[in-house]
PDB file of C-alpha atoms in Angstrom:
ATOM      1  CA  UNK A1133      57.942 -66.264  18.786  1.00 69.00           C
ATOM      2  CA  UNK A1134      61.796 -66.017  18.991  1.00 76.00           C
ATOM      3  CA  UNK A1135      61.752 -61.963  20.047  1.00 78.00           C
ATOM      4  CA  UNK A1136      63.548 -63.172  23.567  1.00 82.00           C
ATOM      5  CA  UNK A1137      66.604 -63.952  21.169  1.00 86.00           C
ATOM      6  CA  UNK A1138      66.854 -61.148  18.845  1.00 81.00           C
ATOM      7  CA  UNK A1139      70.200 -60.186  20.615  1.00 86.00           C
ATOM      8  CA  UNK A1140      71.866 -63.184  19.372  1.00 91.00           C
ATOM      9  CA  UNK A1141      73.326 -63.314  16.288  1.00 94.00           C
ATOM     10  CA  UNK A1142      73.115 -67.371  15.972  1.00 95.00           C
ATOM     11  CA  UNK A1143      69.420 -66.876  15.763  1.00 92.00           C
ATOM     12  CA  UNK A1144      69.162 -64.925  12.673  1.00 91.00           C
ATOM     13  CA  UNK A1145      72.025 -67.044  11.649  1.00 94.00           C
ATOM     14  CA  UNK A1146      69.754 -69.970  11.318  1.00 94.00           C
ATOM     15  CA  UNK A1147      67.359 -68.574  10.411  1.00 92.00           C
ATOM     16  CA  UNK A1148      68.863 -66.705   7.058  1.00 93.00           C
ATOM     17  CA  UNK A1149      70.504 -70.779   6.409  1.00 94.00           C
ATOM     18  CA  UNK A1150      66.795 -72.210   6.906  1.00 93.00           C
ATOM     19  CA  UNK A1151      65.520 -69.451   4.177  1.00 91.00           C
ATOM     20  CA  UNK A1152      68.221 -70.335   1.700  1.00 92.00           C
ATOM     21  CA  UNK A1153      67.589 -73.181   1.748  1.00 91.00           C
ATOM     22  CA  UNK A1154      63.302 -73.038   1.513  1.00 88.00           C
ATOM     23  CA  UNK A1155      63.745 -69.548  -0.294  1.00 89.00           C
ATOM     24  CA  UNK A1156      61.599 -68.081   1.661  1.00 84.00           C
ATOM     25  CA  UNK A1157      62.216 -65.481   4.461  1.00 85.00           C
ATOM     26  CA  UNK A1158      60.873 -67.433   7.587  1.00 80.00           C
ATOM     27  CA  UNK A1159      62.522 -64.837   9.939  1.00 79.00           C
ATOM     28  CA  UNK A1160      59.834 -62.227   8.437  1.00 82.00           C
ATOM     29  CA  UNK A1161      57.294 -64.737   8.294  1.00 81.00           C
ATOM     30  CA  UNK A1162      58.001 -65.256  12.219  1.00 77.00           C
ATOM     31  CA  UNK A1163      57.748 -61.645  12.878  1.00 75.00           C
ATOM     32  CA  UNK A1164      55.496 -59.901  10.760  1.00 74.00           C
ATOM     33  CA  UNK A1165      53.433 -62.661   8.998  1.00 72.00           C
ATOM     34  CA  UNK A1166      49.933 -63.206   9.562  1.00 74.00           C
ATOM     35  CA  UNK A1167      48.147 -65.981  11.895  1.00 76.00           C
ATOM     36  CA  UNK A1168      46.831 -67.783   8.794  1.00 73.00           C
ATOM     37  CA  UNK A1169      50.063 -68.033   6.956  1.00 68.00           C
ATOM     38  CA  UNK A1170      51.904 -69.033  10.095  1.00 72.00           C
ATOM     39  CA  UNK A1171      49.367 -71.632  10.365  1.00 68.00           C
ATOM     40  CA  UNK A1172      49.700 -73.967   7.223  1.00 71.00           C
ATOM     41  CA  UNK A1173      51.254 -76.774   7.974  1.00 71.00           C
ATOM     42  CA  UNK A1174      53.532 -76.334   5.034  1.00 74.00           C
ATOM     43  CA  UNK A1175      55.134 -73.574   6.969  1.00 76.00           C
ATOM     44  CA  UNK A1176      54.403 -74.098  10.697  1.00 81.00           C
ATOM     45  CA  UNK A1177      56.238 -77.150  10.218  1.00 88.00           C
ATOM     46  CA  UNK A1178      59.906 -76.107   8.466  1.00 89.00           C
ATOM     47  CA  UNK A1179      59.061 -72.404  11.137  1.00 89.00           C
ATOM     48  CA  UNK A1180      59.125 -74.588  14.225  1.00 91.00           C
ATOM     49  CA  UNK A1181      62.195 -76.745  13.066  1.00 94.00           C
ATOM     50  CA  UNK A1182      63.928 -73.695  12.492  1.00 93.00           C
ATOM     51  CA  UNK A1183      63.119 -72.301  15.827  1.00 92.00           C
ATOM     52  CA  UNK A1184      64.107 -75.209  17.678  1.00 95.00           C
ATOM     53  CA  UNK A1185      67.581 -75.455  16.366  1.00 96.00           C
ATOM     54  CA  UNK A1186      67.595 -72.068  16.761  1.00 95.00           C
ATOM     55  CA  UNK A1187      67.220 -71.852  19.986  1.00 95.00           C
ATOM     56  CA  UNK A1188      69.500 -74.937  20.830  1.00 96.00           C
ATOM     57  CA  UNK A1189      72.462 -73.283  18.962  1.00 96.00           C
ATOM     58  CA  UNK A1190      71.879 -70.292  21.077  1.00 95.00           C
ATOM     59  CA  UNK A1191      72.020 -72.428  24.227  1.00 95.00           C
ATOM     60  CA  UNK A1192      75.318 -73.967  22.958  1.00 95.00           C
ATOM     61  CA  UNK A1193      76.895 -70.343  21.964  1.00 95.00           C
ATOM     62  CA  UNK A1194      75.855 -69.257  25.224  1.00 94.00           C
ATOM     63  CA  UNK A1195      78.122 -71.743  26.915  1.00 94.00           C
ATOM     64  CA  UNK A1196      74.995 -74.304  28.446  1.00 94.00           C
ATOM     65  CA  UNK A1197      75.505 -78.081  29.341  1.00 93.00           C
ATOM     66  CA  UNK A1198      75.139 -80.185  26.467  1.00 94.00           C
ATOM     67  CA  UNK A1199      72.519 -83.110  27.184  1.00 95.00           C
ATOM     68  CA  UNK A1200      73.025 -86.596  28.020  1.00 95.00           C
ATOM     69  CA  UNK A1201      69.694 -87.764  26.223  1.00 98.00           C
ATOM     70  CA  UNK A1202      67.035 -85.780  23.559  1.00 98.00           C
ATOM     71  CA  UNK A1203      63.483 -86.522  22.401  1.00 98.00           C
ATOM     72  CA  UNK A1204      60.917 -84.327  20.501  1.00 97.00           C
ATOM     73  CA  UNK A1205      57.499 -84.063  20.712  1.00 97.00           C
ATOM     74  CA  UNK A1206      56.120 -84.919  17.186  1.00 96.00           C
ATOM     75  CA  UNK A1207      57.714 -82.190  15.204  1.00 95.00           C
ATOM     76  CA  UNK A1208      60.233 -81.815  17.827  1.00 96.00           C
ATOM     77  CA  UNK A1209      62.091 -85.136  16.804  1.00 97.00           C
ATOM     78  CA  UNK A1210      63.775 -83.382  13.727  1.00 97.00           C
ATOM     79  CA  UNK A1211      65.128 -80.934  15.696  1.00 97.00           C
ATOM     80  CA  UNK A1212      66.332 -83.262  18.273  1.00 98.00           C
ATOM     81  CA  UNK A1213      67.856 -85.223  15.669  1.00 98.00           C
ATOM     82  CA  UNK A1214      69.716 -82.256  14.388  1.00 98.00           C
ATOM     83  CA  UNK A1215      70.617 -81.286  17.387  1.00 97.00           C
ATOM     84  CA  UNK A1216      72.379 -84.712  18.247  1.00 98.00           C
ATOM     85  CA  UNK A1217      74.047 -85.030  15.014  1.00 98.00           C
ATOM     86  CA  UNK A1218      72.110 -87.470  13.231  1.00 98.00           C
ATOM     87  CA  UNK A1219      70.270 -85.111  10.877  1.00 98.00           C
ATOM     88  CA  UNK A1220      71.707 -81.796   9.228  1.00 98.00           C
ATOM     89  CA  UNK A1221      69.491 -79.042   9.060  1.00 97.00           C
ATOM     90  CA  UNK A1222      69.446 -78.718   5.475  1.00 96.00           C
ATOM     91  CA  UNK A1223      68.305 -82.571   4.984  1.00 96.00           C
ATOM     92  CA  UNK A1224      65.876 -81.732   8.022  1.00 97.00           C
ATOM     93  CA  UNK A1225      64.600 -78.561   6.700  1.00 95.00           C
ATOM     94  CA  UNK A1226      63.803 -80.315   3.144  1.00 93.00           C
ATOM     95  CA  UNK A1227      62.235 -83.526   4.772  1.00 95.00           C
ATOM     96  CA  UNK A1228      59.717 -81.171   7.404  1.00 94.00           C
ATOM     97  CA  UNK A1229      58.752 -79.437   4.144  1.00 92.00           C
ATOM     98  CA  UNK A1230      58.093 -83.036   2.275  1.00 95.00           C
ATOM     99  CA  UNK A1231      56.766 -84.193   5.761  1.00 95.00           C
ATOM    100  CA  UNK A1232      54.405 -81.288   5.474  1.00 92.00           C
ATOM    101  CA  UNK A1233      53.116 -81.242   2.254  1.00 93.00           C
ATOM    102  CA  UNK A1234      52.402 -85.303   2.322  1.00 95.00           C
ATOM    103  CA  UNK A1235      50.314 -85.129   5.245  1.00 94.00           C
ATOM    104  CA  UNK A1236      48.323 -82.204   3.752  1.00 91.00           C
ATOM    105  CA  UNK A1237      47.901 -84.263   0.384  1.00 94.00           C
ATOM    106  CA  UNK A1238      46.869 -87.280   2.814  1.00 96.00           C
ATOM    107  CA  UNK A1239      43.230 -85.930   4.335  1.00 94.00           C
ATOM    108  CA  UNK A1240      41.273 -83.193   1.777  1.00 91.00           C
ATOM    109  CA  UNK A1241      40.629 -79.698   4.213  1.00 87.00           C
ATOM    110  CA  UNK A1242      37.726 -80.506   6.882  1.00 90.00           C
ATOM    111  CA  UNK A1243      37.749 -84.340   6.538  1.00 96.00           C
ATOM    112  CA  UNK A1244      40.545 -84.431   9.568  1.00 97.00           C
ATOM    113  CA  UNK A1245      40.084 -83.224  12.849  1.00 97.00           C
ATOM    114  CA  UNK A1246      42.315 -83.254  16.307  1.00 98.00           C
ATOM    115  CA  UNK A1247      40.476 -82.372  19.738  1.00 98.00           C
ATOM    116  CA  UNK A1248      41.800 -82.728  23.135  1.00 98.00           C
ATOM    117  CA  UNK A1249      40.325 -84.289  26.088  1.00 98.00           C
ATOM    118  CA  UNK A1250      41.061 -83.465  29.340  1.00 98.00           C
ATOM    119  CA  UNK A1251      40.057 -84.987  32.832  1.00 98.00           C
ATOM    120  CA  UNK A1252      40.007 -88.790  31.419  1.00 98.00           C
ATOM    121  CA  UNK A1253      42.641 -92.025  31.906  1.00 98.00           C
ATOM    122  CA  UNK A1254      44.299 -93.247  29.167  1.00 98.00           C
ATOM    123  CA  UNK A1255      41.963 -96.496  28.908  1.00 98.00           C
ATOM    124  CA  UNK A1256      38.719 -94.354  29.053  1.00 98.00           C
ATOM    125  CA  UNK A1257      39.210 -92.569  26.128  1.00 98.00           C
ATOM    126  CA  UNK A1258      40.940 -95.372  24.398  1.00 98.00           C
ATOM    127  CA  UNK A1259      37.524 -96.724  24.780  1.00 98.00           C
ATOM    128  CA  UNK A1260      36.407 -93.583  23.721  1.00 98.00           C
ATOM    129  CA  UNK A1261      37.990 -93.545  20.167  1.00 98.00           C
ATOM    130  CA  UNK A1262      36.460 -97.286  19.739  1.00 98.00           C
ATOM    131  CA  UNK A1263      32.764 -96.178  20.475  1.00 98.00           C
ATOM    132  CA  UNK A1264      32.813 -92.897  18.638  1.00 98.00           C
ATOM    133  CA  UNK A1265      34.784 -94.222  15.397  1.00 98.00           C
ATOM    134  CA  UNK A1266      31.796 -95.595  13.983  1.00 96.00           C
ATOM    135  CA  UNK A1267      33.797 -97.454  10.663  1.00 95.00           C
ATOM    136  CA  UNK A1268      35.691 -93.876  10.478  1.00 98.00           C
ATOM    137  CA  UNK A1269      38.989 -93.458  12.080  1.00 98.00           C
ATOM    138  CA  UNK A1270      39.249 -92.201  15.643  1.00 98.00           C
ATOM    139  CA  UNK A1271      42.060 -92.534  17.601  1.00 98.00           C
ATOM    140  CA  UNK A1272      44.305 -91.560  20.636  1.00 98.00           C
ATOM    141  CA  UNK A1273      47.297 -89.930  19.171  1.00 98.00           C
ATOM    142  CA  UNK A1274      49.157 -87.821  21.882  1.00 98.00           C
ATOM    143  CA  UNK A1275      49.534 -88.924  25.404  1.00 98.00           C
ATOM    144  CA  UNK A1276      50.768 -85.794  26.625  1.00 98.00           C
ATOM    145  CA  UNK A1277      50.689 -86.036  30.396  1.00 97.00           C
ATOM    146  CA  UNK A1278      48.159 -87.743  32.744  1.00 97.00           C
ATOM    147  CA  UNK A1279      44.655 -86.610  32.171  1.00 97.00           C
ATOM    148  CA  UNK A1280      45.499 -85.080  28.965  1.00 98.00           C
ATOM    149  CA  UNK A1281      45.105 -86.775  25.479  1.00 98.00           C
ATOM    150  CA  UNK A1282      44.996 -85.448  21.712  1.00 98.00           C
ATOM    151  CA  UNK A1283      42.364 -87.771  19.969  1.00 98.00           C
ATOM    152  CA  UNK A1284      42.402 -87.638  15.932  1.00 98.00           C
ATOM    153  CA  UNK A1285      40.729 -89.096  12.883  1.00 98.00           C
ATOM    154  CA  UNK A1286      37.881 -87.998  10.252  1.00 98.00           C
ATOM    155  CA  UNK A1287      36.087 -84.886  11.577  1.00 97.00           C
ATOM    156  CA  UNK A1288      32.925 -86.689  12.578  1.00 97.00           C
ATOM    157  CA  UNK A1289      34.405 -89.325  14.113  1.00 98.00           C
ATOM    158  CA  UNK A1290      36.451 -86.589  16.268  1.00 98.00           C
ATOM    159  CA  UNK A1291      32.961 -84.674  17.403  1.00 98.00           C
ATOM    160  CA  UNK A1292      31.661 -87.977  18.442  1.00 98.00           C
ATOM    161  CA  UNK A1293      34.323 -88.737  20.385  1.00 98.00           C
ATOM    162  CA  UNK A1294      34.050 -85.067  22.259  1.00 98.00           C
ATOM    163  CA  UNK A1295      30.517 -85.276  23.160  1.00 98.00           C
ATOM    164  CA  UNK A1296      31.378 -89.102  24.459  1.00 98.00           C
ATOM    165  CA  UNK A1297      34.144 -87.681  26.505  1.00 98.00           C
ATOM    166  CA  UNK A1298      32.079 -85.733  28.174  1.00 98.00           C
ATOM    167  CA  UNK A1299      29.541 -88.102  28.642  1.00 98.00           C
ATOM    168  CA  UNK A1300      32.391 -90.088  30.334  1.00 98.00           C
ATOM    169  CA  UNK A1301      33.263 -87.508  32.497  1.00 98.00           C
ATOM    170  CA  UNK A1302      35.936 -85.061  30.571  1.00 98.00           C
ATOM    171  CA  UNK A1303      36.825 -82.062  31.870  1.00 98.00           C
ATOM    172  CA  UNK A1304      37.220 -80.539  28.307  1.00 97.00           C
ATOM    173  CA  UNK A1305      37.056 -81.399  25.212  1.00 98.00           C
ATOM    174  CA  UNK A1306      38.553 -79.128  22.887  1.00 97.00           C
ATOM    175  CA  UNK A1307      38.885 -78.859  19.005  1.00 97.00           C
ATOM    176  CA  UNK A1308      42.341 -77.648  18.120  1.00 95.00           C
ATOM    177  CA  UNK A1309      43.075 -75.489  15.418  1.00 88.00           C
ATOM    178  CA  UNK A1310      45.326 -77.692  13.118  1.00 86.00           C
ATOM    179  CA  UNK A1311      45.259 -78.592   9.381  1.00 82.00           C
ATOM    180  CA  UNK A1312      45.993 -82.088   9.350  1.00 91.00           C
ATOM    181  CA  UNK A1313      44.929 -84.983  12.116  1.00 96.00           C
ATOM    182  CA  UNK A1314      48.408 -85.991  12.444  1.00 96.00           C
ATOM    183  CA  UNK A1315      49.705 -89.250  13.686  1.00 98.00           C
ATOM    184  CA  UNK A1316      46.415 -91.610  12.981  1.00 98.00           C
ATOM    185  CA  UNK A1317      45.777 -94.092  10.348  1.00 98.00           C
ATOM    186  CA  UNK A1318      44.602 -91.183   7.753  1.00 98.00           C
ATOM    187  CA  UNK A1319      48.287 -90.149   7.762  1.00 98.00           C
ATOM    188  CA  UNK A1320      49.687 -93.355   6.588  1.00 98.00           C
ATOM    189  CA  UNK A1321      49.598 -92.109   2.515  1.00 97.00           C
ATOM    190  CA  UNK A1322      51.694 -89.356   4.110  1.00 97.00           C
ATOM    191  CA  UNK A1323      53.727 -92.216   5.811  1.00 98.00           C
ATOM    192  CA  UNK A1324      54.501 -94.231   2.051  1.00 98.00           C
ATOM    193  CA  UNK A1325      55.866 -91.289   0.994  1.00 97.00           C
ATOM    194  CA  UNK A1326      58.260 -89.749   3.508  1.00 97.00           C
ATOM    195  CA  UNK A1327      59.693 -93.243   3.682  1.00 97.00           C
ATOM    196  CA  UNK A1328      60.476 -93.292   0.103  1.00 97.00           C
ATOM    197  CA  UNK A1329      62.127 -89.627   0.532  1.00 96.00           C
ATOM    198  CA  UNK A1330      63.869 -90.690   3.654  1.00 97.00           C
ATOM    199  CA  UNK A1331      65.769 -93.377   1.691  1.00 96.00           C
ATOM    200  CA  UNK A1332      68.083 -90.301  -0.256  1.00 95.00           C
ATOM    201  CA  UNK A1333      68.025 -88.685   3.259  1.00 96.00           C
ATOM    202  CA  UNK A1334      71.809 -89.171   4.722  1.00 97.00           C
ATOM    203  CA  UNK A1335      71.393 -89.871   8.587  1.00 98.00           C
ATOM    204  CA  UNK A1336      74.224 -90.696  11.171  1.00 98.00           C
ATOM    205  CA  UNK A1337      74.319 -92.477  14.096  1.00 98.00           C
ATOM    206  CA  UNK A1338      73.271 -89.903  16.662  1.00 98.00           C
ATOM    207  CA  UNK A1339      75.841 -88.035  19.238  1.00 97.00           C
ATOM    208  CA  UNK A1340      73.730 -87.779  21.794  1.00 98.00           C
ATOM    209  CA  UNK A1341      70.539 -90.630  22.088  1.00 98.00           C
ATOM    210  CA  UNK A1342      67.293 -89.710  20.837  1.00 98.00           C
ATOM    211  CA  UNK A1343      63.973 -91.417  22.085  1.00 98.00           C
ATOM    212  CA  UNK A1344      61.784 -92.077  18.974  1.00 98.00           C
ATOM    213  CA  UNK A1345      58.009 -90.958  19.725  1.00 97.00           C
ATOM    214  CA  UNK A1346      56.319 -93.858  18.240  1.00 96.00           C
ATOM    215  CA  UNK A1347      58.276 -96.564  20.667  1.00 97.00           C
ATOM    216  CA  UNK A1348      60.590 -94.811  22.999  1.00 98.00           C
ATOM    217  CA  UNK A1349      63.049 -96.525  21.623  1.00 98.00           C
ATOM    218  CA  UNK A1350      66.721 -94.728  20.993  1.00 98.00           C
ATOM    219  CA  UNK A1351      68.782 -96.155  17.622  1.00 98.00           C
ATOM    220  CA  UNK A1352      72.168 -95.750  16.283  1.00 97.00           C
ATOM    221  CA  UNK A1353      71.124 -97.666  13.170  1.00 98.00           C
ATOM    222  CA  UNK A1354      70.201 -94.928  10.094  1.00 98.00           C
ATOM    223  CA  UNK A1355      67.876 -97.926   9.206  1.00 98.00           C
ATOM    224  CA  UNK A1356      66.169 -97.899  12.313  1.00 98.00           C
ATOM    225  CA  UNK A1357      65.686 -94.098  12.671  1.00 98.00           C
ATOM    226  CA  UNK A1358      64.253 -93.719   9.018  1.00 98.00           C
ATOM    227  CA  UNK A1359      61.849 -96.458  10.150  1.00 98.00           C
ATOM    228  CA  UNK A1360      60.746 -94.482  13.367  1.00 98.00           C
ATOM    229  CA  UNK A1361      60.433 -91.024  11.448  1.00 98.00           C
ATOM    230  CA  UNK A1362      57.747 -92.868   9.088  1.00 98.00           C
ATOM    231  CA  UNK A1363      56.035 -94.947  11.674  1.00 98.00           C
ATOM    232  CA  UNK A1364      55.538 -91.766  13.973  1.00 98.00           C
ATOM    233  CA  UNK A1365      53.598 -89.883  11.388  1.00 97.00           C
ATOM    234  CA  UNK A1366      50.470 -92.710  12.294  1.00 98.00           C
ATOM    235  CA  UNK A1367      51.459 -94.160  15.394  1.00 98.00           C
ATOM    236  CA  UNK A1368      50.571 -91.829  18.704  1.00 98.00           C
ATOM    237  CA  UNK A1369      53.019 -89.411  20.537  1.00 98.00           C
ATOM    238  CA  UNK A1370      53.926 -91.044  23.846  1.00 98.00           C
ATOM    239  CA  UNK A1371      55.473 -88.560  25.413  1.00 98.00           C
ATOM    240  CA  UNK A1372      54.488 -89.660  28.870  1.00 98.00           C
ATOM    241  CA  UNK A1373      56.218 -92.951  28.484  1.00 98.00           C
ATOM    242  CA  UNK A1374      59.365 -90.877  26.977  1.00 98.00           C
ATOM    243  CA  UNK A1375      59.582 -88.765  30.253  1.00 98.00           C
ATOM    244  CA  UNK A1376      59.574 -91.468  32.601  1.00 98.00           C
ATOM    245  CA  UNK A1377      62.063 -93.409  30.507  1.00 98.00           C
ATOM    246  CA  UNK A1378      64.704 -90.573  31.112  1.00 98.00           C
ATOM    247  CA  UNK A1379      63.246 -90.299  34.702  1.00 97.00           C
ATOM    248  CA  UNK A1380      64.349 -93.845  34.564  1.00 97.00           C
ATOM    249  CA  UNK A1381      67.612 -93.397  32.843  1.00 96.00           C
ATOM    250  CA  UNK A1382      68.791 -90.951  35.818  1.00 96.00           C
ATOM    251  CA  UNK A1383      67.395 -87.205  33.938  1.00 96.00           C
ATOM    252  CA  UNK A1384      67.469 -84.556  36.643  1.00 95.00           C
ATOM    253  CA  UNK A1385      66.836 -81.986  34.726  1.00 96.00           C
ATOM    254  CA  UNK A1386      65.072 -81.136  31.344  1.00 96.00           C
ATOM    255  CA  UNK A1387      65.128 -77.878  28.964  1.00 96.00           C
ATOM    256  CA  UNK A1388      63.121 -77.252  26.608  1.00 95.00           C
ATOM    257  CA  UNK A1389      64.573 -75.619  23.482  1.00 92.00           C
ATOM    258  CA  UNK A1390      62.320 -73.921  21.400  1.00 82.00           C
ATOM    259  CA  UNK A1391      59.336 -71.078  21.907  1.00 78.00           C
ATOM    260  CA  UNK A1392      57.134 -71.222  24.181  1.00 83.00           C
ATOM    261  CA  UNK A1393      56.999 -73.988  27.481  1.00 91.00           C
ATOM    262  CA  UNK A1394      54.478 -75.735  26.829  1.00 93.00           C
ATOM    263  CA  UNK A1395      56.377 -79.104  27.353  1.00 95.00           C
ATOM    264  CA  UNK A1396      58.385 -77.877  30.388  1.00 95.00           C
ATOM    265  CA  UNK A1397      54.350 -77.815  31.378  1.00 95.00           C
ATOM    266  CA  UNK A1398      53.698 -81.344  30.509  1.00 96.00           C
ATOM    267  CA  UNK A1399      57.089 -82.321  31.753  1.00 96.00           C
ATOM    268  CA  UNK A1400      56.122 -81.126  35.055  1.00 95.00           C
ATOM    269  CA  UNK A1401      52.797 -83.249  35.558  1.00 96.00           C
ATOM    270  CA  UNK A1402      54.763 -86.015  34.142  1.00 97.00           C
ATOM    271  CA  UNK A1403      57.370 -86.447  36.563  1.00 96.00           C
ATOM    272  CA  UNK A1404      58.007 -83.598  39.443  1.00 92.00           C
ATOM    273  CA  UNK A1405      61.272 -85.258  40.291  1.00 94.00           C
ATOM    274  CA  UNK A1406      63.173 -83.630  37.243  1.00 96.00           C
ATOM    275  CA  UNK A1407      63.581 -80.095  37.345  1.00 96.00           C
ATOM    276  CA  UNK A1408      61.729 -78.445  34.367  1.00 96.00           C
ATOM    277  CA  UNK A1409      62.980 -75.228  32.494  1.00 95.00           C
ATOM    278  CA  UNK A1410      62.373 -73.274  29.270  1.00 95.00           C
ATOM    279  CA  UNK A1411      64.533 -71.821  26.932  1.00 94.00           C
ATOM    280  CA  UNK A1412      62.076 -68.769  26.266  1.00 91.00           C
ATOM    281  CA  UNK A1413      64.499 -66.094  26.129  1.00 92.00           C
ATOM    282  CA  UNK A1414      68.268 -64.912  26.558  1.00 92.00           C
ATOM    283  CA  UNK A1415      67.916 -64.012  30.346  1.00 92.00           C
ATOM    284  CA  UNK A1416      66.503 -67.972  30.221  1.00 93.00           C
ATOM    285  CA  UNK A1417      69.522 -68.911  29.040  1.00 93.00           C
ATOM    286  CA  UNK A1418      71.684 -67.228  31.960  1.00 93.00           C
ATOM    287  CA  UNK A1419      69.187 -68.420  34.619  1.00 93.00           C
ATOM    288  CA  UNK A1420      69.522 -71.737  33.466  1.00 94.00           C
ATOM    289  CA  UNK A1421      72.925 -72.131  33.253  1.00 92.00           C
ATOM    290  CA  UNK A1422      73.259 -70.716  37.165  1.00 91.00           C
ATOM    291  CA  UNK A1423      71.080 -73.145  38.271  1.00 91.00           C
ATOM    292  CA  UNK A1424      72.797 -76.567  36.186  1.00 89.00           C
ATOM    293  CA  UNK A1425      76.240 -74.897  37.336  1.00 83.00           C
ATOM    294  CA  UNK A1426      75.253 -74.719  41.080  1.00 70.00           C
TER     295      UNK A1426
END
């Protein structure tokens, strides 16, 4: 996942800090580990953090722009918080792990699904959830871009509410391959206790504003942002609200730091007036910086 920056010494940098600090080598876990291992929450979570400041410090080092405003896409936030200051990536690195571990604890294996629906507006498959939920939980939990929303609950609840989608009209429906059903009502045991850990959690008033997931809301207030961390962990992703907030703020362009592009791909069905671009390798890096410095 971070083979496009293996030139950089910043990379395995933080990535030798984040394993000091877990004790355990996530740089070999990232390169030779299997798809099972990679895939517990307790370590996709504290991998992807790493990865994401990672690949911001490399942007930095490499001489890019620094941004005028940040958000993160569930995970994503503690990186962007790190990344503006307001978090340091040892605090960050501990509170993923607690993060992790809590939602785990919250929802026993196979009671918690996620599935997303494609081809359906925002209010269908709100109404969705409420049909399908049948007394179990069953709700909307990522609005990614237009015509494309995460649902999430108890497993059964989360079938129903495929086969209704496609009753309705989905496109897809697709179960995705996740641990936990994050950011719905089951998670709020998960929520009690990352707000109790947040309290010993030292967090500054950001450098650079950060929009919160669960209200688009940026905050200088340590108070404020503790509150927003917990709340997000049951309250839905809105990350198609957040990227027409900065559309609204004056954002002309976006980078995503971290592997992959998949929300430079959102981004771009979002809003096609902001120019979209991924930090997926080195020779991204380069291009990018030609293009902001033209």
């Amino acid at each position: 996942m971070m083979q496009g920056f293996d030139s950089l010494p910043i990379v395995r940098e933080t990535f030798a800090e984040a394993a000091d600090i877990l004790g355990v080598d996530i740089w070999k876990m990232v390169n030779s580990g299997t798809a099972e291992q990679l895939g517990m929450t307790v370590n996709t979570q504290p991998v992807m953090l790493a990865a994401g400041v990672a690949t911001y410090r490399a942007w930095l080092d490499q001489g890019g722009l620094s941004p005028e405003v940040m958000a993160g896409h569930s995970l994503g936030e503690y990186s962007a918080l790190v990344a503006a200051g307001a978090l340091s990536f040892a605090d960050a690195l501990s509170l993923v792990r607690l993060r992790a571990e809590a939602m785990q604890s919250a929802v026993a294996e196979g009671v918690g699904a996620m599935a997303a629906i494609l081809g359906l507006d925002d209010d269908v498959v709100r109404d969705v959830c409420t049909e399908a939920a049948q007394a179990e939980v069953l709700e909307p939990v990522n609005f990614n871009s237009p015509g494309q929303v995460v649902i999430a609950g108890n497993k059964a609840a989360v079938e129903r509410g495929m086969a209704l989608a496609k009753e309705k009209g989905a496109k897809r429906a697709l179960l995705l391959p996740v641990s936990v059903p994050s950011h719905c009502a089951l998670m709020r045991p998960a929520a009690v206790q990352l707000a109790a850990y947040l309290e010993s959690v030292t967090i500054h008033s950001p450098r650079i504003s950060v929009l919160h997931n669960a209200d688009v809301m940026a905050y200088s207030d340590p108070a404020q942002i503790r509150s927003a961390l917990a709340r997000q962990l049951y309250n839905p992703v809105r990350w198609v609200e957040t990227i027409c907030a900065m559309a609204a703020q004056g954002v002309t362009h976006s980078v995503e730091c971290g592997p992959g592009k998949v929300l430079a791909g959102l981004n771009k069905r979002i809003d096609n007036s902001i120019q979209v671009y991924a930090l997926t390798s080195v020779d991204a890096i380069n291009e990018i910086k030609s293009v902001l410095a033209g």
